[in-house]
PDB file of C-alpha atoms in Angstrom:
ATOM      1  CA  UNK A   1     -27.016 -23.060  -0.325  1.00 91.00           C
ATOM      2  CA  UNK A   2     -23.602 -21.479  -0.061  1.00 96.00           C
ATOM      3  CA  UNK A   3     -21.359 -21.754   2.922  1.00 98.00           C
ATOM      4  CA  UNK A   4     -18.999 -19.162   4.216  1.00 98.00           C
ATOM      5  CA  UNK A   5     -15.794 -19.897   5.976  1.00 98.00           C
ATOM      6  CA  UNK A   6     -15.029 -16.862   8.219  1.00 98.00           C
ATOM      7  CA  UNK A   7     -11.827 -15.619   9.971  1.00 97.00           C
ATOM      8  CA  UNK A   8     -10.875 -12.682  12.134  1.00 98.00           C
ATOM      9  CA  UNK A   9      -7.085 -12.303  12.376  1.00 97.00           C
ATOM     10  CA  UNK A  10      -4.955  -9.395  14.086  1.00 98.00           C
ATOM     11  CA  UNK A  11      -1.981  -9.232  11.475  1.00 98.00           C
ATOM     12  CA  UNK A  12       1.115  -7.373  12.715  1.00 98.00           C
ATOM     13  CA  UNK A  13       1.372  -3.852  10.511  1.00 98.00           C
ATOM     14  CA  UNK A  14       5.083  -5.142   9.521  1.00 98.00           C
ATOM     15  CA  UNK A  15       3.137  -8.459   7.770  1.00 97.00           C
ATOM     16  CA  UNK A  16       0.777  -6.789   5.579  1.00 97.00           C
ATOM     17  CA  UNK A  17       2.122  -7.955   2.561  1.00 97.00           C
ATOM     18  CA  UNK A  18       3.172 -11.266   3.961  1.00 96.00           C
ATOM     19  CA  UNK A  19      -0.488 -11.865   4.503  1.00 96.00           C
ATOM     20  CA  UNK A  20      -1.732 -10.642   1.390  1.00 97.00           C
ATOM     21  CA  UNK A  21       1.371 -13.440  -0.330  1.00 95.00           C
ATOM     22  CA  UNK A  22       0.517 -16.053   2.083  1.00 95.00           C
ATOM     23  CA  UNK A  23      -3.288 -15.367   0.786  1.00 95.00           C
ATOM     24  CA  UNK A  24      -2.000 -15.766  -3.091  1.00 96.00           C
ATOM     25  CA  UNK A  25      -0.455 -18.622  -2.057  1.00 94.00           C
ATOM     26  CA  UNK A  26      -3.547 -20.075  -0.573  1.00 94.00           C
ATOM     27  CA  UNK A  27      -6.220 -19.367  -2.616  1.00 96.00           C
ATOM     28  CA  UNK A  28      -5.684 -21.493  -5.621  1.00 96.00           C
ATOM     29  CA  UNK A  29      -5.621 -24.605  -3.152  1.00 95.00           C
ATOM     30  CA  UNK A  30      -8.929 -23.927  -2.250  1.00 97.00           C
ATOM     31  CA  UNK A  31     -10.245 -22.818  -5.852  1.00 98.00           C
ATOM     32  CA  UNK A  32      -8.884 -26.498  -6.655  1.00 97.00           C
ATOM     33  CA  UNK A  33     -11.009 -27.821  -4.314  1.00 97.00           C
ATOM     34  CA  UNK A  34     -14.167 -26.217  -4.973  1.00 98.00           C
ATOM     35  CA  UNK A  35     -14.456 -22.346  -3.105  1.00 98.00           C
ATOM     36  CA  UNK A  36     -16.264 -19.622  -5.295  1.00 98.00           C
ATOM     37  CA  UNK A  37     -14.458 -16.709  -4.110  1.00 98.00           C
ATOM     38  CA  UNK A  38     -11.596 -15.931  -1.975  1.00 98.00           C
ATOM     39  CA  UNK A  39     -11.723 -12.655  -0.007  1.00 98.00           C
ATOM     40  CA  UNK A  40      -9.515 -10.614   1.941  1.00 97.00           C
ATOM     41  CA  UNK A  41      -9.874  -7.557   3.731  1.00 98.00           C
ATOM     42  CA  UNK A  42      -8.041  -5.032   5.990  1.00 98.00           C
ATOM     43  CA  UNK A  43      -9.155  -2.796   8.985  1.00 97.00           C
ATOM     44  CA  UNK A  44      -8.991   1.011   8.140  1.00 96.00           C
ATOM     45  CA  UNK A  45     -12.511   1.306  10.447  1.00 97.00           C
ATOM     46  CA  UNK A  46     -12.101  -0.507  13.114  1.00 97.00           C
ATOM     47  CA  UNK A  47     -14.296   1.358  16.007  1.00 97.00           C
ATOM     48  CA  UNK A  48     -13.651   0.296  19.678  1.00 96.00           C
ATOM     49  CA  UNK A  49     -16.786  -1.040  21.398  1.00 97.00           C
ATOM     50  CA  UNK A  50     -17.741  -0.605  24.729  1.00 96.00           C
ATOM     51  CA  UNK A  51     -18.540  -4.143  25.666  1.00 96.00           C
ATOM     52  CA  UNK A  52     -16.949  -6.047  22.822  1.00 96.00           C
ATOM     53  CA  UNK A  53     -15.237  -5.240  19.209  1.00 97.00           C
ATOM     54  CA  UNK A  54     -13.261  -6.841  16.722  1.00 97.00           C
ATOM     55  CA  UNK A  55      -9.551  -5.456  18.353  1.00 97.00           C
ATOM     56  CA  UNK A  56     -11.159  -7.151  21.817  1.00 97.00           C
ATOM     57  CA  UNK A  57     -12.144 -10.482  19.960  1.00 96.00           C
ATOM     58  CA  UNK A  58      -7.981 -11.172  18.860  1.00 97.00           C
ATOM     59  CA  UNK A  59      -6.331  -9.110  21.715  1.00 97.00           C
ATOM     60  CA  UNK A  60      -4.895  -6.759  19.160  1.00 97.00           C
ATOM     61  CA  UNK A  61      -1.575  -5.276  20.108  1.00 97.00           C
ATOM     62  CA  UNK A  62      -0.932  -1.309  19.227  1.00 95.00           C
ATOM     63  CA  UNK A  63       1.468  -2.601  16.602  1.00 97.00           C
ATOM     64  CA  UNK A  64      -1.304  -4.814  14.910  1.00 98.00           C
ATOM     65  CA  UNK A  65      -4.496  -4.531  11.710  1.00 98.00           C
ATOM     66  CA  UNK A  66      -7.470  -6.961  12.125  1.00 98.00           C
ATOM     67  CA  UNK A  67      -8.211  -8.563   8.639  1.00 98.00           C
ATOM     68  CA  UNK A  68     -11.227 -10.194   7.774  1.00 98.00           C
ATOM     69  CA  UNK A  69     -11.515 -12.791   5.882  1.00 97.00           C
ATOM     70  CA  UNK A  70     -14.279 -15.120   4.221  1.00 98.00           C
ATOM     71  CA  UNK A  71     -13.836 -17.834   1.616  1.00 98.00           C
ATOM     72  CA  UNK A  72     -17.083 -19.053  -0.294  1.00 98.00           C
ATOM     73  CA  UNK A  73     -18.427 -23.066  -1.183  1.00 98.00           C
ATOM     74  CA  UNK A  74     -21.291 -23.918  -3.000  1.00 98.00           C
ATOM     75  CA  UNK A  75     -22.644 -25.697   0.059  1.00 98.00           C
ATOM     76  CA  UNK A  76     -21.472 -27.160   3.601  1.00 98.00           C
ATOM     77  CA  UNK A  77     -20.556 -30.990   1.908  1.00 98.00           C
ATOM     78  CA  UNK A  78     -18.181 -28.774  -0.620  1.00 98.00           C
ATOM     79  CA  UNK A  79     -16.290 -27.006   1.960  1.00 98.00           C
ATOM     80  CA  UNK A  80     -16.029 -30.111   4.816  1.00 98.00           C
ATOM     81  CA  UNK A  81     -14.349 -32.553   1.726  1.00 98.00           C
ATOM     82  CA  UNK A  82     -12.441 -29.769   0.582  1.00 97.00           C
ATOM     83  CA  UNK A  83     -10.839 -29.103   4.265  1.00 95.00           C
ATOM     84  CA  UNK A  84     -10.378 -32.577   5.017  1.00 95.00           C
ATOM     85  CA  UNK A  85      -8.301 -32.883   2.124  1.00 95.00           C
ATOM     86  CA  UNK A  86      -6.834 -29.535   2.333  1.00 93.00           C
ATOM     87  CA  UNK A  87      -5.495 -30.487   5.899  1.00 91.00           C
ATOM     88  CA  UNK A  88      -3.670 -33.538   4.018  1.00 92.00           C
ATOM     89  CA  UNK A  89      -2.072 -31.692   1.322  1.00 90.00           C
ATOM     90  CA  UNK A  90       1.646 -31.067   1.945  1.00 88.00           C
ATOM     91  CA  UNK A  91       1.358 -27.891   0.017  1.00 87.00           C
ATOM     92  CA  UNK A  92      -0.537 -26.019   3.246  1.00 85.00           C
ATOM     93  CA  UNK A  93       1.173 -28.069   5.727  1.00 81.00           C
ATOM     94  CA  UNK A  94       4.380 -26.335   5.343  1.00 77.00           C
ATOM     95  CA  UNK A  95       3.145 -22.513   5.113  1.00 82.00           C
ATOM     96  CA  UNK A  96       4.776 -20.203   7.607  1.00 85.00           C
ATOM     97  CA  UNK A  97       1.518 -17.954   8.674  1.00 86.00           C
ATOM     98  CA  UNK A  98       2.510 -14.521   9.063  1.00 92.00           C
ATOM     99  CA  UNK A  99       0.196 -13.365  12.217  1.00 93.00           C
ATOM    100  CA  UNK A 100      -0.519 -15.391  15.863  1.00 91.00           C
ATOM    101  CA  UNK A 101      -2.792 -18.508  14.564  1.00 89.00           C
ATOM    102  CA  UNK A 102      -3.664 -19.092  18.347  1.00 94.00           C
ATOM    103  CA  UNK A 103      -5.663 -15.301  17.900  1.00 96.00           C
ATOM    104  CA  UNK A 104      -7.867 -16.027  15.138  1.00 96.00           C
ATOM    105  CA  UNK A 105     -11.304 -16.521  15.267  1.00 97.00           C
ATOM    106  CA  UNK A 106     -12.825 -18.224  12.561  1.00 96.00           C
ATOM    107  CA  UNK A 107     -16.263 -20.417  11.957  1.00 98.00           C
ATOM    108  CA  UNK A 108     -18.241 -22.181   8.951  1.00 98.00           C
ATOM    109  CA  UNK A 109     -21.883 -20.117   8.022  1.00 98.00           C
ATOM    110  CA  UNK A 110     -24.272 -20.829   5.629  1.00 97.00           C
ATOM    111  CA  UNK A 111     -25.455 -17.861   3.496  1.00 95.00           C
ATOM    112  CA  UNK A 112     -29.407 -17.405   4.719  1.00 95.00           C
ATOM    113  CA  UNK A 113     -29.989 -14.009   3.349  1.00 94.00           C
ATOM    114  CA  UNK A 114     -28.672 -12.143   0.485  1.00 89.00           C
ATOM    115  CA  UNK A 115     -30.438  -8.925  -0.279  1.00 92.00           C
TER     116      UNK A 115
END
């Protein structure tokens, strides 16, 4: 069943194309190590909620995008070897990231329904 790792990240306007590079960068690493499909996207519709919302979820700042992200395994044993060895590699452990890691939400789903 495939797995989806999911991220939520406010990216500063001025780093748009420093997190589109850092996202080149990245995605052959995890290719290598098994993902289907890297994907990136960036807020153009990004409503404000009245209880909660994706700007509320990473304290966006008026200077600031939320991107969405989601990279796809082939199952949950796929992705779990592939970031334990992805958090050895020297290649990732030296990236700069261009927004405020301590903001980002992300989480591990498997895929239950795909209509």
């Amino acid at each position: 069943m495939p797995f989806l790792d999911i991220t939520v990240i406010p990216v500063p306007n001025a780093n748009k194309a420093a997190y589109l590079e850092h996202s080149a960068k990245t995605s052959p690493f995890f290719r290598e190590k098994g993902a289907t499909a890297v994907t990136e996207t960036w807020g153009e519709d990004v409503p404000d909620g009245k209880l909660t919302d994706f700007k509320k979820a990473v304290q966006l700042q008026a200077d600031e995008s939320v991107a969405v992200g989601w990279i796809t395994w082939p199952d949950k044993a796929t992705r779990d070897a592939a970031w334990e060895a992805l958090m050895q590699d020297e290649r990732m452990a030296g990236m700069d990231m261009p927004f405020d890691g301590k903001r980002m939400i992300f989480a591990g789903f498997e895929l239950v329904a795909e209509n």
